[in-house]
mmCIF file with all atom_site columns, C-alpha atoms in Angstrom:
data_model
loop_
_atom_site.group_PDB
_atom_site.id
_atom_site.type_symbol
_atom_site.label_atom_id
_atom_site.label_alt_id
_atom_site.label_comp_id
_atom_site.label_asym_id
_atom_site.label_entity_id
_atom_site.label_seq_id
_atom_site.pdbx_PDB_ins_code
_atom_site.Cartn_x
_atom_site.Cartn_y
_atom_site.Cartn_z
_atom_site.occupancy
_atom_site.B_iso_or_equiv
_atom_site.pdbx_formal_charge
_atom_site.auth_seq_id
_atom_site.auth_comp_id
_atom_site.auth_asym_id
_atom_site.auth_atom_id
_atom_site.pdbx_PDB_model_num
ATOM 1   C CA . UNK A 1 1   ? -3.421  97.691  148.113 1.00 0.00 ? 13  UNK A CA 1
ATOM 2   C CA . UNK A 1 2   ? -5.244  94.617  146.944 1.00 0.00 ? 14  UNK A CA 1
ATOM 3   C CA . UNK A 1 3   ? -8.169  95.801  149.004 1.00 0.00 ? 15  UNK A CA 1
ATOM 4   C CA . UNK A 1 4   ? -8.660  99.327  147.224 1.00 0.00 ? 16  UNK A CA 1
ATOM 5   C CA . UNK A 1 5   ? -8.817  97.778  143.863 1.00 0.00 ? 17  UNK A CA 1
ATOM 6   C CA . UNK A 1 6   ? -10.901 94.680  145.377 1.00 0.00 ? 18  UNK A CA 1
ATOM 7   C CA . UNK A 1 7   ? -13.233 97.877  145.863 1.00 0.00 ? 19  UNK A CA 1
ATOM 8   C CA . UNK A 1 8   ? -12.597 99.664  142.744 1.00 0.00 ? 20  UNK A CA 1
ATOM 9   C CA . UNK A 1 9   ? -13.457 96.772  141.164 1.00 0.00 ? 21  UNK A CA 1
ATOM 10  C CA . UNK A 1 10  ? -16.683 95.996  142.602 1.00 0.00 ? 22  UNK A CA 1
ATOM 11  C CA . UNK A 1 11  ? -17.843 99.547  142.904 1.00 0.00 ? 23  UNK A CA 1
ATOM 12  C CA . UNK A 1 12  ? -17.331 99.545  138.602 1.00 0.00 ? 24  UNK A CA 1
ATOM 13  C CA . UNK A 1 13  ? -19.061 96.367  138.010 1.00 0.00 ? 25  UNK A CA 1
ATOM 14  C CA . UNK A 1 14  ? -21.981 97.429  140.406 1.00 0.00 ? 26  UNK A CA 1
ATOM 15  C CA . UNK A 1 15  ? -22.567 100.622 138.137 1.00 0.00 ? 27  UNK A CA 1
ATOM 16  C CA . UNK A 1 16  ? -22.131 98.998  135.243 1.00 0.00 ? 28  UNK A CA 1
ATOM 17  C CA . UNK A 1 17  ? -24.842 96.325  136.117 1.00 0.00 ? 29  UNK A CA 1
ATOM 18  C CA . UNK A 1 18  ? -27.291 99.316  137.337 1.00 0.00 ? 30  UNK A CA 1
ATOM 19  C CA . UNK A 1 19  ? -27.191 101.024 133.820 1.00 0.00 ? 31  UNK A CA 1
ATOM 20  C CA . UNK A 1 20  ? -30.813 101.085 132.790 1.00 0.00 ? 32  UNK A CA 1
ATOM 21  C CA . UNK A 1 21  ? -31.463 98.327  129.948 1.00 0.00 ? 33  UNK A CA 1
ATOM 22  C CA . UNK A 1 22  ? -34.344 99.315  127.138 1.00 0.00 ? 34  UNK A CA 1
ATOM 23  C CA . UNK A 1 23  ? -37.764 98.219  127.731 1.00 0.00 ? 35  UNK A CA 1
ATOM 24  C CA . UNK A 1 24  ? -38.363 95.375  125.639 1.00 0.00 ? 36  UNK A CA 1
ATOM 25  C CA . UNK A 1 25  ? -42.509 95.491  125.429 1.00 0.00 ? 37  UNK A CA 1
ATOM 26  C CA . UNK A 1 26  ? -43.739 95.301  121.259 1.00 0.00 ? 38  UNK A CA 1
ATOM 27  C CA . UNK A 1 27  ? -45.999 97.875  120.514 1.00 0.00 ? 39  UNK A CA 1
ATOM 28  C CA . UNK A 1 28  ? -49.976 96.551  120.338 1.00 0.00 ? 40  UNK A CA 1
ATOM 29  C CA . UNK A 1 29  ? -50.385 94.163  117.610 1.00 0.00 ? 41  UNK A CA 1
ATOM 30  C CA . UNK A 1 30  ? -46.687 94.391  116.233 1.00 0.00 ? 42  UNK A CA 1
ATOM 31  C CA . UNK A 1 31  ? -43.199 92.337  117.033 1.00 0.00 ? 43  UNK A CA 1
ATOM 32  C CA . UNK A 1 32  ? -40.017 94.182  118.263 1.00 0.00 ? 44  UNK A CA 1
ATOM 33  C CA . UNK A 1 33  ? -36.811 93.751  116.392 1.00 0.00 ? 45  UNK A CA 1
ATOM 34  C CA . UNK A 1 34  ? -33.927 94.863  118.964 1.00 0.00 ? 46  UNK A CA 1
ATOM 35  C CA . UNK A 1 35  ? -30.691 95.880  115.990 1.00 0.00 ? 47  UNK A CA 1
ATOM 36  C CA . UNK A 1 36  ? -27.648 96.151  117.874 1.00 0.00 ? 48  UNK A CA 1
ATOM 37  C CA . UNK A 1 37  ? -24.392 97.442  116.949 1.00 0.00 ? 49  UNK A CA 1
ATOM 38  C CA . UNK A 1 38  ? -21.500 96.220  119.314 1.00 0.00 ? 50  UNK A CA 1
ATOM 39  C CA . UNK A 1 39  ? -18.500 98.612  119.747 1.00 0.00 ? 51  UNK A CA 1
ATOM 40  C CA . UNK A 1 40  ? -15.467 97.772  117.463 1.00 0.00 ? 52  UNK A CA 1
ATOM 41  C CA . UNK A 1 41  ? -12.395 100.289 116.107 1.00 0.00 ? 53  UNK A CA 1
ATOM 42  C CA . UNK A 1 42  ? -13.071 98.998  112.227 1.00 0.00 ? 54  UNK A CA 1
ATOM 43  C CA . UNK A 1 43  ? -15.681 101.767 110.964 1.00 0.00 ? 55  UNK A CA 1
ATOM 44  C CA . UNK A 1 44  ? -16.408 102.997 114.240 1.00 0.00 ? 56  UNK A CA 1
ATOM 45  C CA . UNK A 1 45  ? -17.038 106.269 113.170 1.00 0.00 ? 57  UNK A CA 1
ATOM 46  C CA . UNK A 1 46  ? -19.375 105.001 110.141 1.00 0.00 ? 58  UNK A CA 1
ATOM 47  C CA . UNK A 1 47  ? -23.088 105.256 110.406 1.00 0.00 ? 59  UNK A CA 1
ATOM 48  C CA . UNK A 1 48  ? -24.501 102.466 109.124 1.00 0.00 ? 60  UNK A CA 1
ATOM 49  C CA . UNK A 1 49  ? -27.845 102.468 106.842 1.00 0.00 ? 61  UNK A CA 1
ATOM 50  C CA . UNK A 1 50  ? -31.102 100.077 108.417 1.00 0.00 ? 62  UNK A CA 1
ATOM 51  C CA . UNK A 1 51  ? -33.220 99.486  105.917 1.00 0.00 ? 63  UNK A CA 1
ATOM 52  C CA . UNK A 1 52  ? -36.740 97.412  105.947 1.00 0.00 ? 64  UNK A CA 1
ATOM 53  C CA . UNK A 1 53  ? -37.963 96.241  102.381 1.00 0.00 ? 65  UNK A CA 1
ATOM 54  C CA . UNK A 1 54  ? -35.341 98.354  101.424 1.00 0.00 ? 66  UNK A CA 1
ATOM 55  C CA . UNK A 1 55  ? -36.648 101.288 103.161 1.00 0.00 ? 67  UNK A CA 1
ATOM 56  C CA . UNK A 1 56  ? -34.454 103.224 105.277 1.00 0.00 ? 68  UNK A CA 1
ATOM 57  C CA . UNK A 1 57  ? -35.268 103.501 108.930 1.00 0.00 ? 69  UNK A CA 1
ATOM 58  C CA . UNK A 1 58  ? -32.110 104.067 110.491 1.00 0.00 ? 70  UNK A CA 1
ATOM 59  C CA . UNK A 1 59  ? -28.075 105.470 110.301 1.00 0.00 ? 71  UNK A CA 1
ATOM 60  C CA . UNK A 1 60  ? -27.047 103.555 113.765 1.00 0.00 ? 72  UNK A CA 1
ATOM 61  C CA . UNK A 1 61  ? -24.204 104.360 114.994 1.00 0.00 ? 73  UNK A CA 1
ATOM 62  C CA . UNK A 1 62  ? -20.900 102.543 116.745 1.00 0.00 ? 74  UNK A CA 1
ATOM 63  C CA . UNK A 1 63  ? -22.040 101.115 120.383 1.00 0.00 ? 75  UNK A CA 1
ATOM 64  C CA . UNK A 1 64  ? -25.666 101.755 120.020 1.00 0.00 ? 76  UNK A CA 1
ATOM 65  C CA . UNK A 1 65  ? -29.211 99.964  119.545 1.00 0.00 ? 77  UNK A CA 1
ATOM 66  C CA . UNK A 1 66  ? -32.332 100.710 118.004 1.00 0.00 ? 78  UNK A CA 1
ATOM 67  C CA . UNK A 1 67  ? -35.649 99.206  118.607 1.00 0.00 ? 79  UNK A CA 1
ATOM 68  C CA . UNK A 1 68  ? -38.116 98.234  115.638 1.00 0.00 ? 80  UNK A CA 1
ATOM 69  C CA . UNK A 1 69  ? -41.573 98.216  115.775 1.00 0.00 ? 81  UNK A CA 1
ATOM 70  C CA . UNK A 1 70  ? -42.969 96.185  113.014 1.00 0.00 ? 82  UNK A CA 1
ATOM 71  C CA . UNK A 1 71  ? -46.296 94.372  111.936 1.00 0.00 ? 83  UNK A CA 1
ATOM 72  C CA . UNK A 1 72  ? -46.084 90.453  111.764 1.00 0.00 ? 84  UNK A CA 1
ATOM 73  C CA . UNK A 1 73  ? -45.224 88.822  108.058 1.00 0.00 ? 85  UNK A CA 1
ATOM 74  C CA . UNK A 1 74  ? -42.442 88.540  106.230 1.00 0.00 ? 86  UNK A CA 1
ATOM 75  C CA . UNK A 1 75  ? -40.050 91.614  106.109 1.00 0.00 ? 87  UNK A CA 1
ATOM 76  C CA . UNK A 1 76  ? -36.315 91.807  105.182 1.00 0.00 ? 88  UNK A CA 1
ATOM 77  C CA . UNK A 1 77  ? -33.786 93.787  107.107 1.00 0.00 ? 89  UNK A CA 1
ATOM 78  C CA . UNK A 1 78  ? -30.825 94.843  105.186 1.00 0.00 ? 90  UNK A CA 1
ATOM 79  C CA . UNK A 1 79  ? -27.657 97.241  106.019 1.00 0.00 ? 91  UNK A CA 1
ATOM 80  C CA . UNK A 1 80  ? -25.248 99.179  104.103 1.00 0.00 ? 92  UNK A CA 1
ATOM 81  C CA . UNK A 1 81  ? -22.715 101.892 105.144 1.00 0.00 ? 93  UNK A CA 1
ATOM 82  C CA . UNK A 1 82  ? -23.579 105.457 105.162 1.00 0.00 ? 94  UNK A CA 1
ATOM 83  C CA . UNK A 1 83  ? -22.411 108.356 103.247 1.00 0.00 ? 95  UNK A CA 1
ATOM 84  C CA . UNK A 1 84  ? -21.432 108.729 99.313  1.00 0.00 ? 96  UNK A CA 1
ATOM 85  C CA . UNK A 1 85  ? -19.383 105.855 97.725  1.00 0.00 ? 97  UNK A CA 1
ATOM 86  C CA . UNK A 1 86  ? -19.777 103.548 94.970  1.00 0.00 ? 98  UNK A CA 1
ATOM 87  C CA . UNK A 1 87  ? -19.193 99.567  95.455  1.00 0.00 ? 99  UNK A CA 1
ATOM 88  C CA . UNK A 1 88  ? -21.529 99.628  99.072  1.00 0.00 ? 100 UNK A CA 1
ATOM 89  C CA . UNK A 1 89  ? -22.429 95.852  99.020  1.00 0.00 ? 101 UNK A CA 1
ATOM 90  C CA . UNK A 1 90  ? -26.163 95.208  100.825 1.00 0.00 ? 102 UNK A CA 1
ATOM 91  C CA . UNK A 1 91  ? -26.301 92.390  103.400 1.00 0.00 ? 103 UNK A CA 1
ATOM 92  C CA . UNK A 1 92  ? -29.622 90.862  104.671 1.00 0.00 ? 104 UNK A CA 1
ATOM 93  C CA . UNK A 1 93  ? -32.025 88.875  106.634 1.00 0.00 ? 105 UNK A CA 1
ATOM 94  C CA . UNK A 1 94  ? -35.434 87.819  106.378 1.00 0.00 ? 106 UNK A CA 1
ATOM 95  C CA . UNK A 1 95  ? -37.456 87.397  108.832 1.00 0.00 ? 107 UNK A CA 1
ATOM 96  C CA . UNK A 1 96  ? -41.552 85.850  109.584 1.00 0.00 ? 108 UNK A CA 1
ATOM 97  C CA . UNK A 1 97  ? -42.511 88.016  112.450 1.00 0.00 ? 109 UNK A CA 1
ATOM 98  C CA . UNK A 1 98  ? -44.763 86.800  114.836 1.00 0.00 ? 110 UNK A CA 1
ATOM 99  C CA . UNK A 1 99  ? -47.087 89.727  116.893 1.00 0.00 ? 111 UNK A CA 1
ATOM 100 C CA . UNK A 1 100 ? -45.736 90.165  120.408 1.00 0.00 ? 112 UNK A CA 1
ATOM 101 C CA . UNK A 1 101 ? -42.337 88.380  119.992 1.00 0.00 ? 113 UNK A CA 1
ATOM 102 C CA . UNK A 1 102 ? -39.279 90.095  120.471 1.00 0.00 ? 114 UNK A CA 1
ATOM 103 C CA . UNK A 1 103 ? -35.888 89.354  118.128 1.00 0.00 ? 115 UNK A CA 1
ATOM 104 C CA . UNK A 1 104 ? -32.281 90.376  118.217 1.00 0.00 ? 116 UNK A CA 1
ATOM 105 C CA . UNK A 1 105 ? -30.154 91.627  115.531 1.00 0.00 ? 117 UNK A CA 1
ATOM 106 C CA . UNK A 1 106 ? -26.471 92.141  115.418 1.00 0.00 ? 118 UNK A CA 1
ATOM 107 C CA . UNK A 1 107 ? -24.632 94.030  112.853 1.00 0.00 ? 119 UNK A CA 1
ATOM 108 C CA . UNK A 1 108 ? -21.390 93.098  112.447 1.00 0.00 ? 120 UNK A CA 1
ATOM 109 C CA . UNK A 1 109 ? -18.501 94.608  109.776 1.00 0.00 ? 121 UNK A CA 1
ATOM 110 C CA . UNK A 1 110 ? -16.879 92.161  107.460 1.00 0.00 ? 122 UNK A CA 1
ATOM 111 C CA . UNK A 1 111 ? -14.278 93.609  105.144 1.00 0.00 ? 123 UNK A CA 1
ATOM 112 C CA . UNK A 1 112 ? -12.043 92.413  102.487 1.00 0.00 ? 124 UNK A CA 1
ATOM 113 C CA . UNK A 1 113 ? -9.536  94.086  100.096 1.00 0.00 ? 125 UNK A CA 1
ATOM 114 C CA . UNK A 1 114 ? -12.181 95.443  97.836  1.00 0.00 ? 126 UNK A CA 1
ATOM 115 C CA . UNK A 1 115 ? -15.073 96.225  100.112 1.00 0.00 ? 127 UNK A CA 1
ATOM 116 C CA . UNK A 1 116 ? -16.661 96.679  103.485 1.00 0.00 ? 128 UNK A CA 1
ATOM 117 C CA . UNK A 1 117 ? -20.066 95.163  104.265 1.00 0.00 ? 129 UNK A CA 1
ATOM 118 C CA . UNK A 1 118 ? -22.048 95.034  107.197 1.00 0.00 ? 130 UNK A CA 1
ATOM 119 C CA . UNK A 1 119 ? -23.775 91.201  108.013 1.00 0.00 ? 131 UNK A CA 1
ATOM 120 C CA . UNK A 1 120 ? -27.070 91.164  110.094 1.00 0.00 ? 132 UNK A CA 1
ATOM 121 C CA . UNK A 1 121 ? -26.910 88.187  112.335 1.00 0.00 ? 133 UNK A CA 1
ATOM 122 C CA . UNK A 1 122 ? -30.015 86.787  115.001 1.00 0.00 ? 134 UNK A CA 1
ATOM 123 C CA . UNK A 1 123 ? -28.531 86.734  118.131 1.00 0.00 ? 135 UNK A CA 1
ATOM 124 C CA . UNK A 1 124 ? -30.510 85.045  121.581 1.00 0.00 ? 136 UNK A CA 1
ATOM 125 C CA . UNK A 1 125 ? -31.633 87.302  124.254 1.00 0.00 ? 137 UNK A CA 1
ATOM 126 C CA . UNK A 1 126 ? -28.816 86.076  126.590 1.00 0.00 ? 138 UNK A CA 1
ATOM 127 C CA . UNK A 1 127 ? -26.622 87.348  124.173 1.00 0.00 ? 139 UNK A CA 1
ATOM 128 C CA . UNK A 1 128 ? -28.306 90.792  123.623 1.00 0.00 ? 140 UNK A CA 1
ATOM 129 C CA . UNK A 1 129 ? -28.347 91.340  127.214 1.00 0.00 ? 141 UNK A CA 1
ATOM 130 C CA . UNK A 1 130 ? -24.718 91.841  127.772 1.00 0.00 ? 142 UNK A CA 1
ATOM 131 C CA . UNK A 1 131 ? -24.380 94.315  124.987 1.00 0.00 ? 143 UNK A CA 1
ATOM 132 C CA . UNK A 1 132 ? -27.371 96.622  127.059 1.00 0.00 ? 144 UNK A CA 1
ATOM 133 C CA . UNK A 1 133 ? -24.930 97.209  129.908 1.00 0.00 ? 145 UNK A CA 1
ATOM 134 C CA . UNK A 1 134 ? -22.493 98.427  127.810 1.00 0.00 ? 146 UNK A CA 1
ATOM 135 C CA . UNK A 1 135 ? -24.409 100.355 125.081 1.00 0.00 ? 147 UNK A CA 1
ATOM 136 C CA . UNK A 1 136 ? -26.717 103.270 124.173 1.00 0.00 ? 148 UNK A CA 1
ATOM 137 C CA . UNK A 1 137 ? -30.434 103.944 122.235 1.00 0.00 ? 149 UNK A CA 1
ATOM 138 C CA . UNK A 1 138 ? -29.557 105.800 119.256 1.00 0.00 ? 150 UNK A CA 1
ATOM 139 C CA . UNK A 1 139 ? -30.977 109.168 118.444 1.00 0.00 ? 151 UNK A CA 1
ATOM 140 C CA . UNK A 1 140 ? -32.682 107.878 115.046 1.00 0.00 ? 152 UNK A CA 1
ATOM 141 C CA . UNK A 1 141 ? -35.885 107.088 117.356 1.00 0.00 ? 153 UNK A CA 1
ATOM 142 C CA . UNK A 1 142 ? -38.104 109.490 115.144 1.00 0.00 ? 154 UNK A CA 1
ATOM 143 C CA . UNK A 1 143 ? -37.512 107.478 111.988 1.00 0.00 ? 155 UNK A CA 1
ATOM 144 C CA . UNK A 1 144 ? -37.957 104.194 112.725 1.00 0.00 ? 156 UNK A CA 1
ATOM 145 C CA . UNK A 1 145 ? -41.808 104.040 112.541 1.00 0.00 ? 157 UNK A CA 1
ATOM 146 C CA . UNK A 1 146 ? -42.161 101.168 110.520 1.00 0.00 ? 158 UNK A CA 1
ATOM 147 C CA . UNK A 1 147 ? -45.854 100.758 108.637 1.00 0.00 ? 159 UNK A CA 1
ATOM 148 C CA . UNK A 1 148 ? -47.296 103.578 109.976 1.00 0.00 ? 160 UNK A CA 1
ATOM 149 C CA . UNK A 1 149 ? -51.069 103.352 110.161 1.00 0.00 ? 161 UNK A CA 1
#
């Protein structure tokens, strides 16, 4: 018995380690921002709002990542949830880009009696890279063209 689960066991953490992380190259003259959204039940079934200089680039969803392309400088990121409602508090995070560097964003919920909010945190790479074995791209590729040329 302790054998077939010794087996189970390794057979699920060797797919699990072969899932296929993102590649993690910024475009030509920009820096990649890598937002991540972690799986969690509170809001899981909220899209959440990406913004740059309050521009919307994103609705990422639960268990998902999106990768930025963006031209070095100063930028803020900011976050909101989706959907109609009043009282939607805005969190942010500025950032000095630097071309060719890479940098990791979590978005983690925050709630309170009155409100919901969604904080933008800068995670390492070590920490990023365990959330890619678990997670997905999100399908809001197409809007995320940040200062298009």
């Amino acid at each position: 018995m302790n054998k077939i689960f010794s087996v189970l066991l390794l057979a699920t953490t060797l797919s699990a380690s072969a899932q296929e992380q993102p590649a993690l190259t910024p475009e030509a003259g920009k820096a990649l921002v890598v937002f991540i959204r972690p799986p969690e039940m509170m809001s899981a079934l909220d899209n959440w709002v990406l913004m740059a200089d309050n521009e919307e680039f994103c609705r990422i969803s639960n268990n998902r990542y999106v990768l930025y392309h963006a031209k070095p400088g100063k930028i803020n990121f900011s976050a909101k949830r989706g959907g109609i409602g009043i009282g939607k508090p805005v969190s942010g995070i500025d950032f000095e880009l630097k071309e060719g560097e890479i940098y990791y964003v979590q978005c983690q919920v925050k709630s309170n009696v009155v409100s919901v909010r969604i904080l933008l945190n800068e995670i390492t790479k070590r920490t990023a890279e365990g959330f890619f074995a678990k997670a997905k791209p999100d399908n809001c590729e197409v809007k995320k063209t940040e200062n298009a040329d």
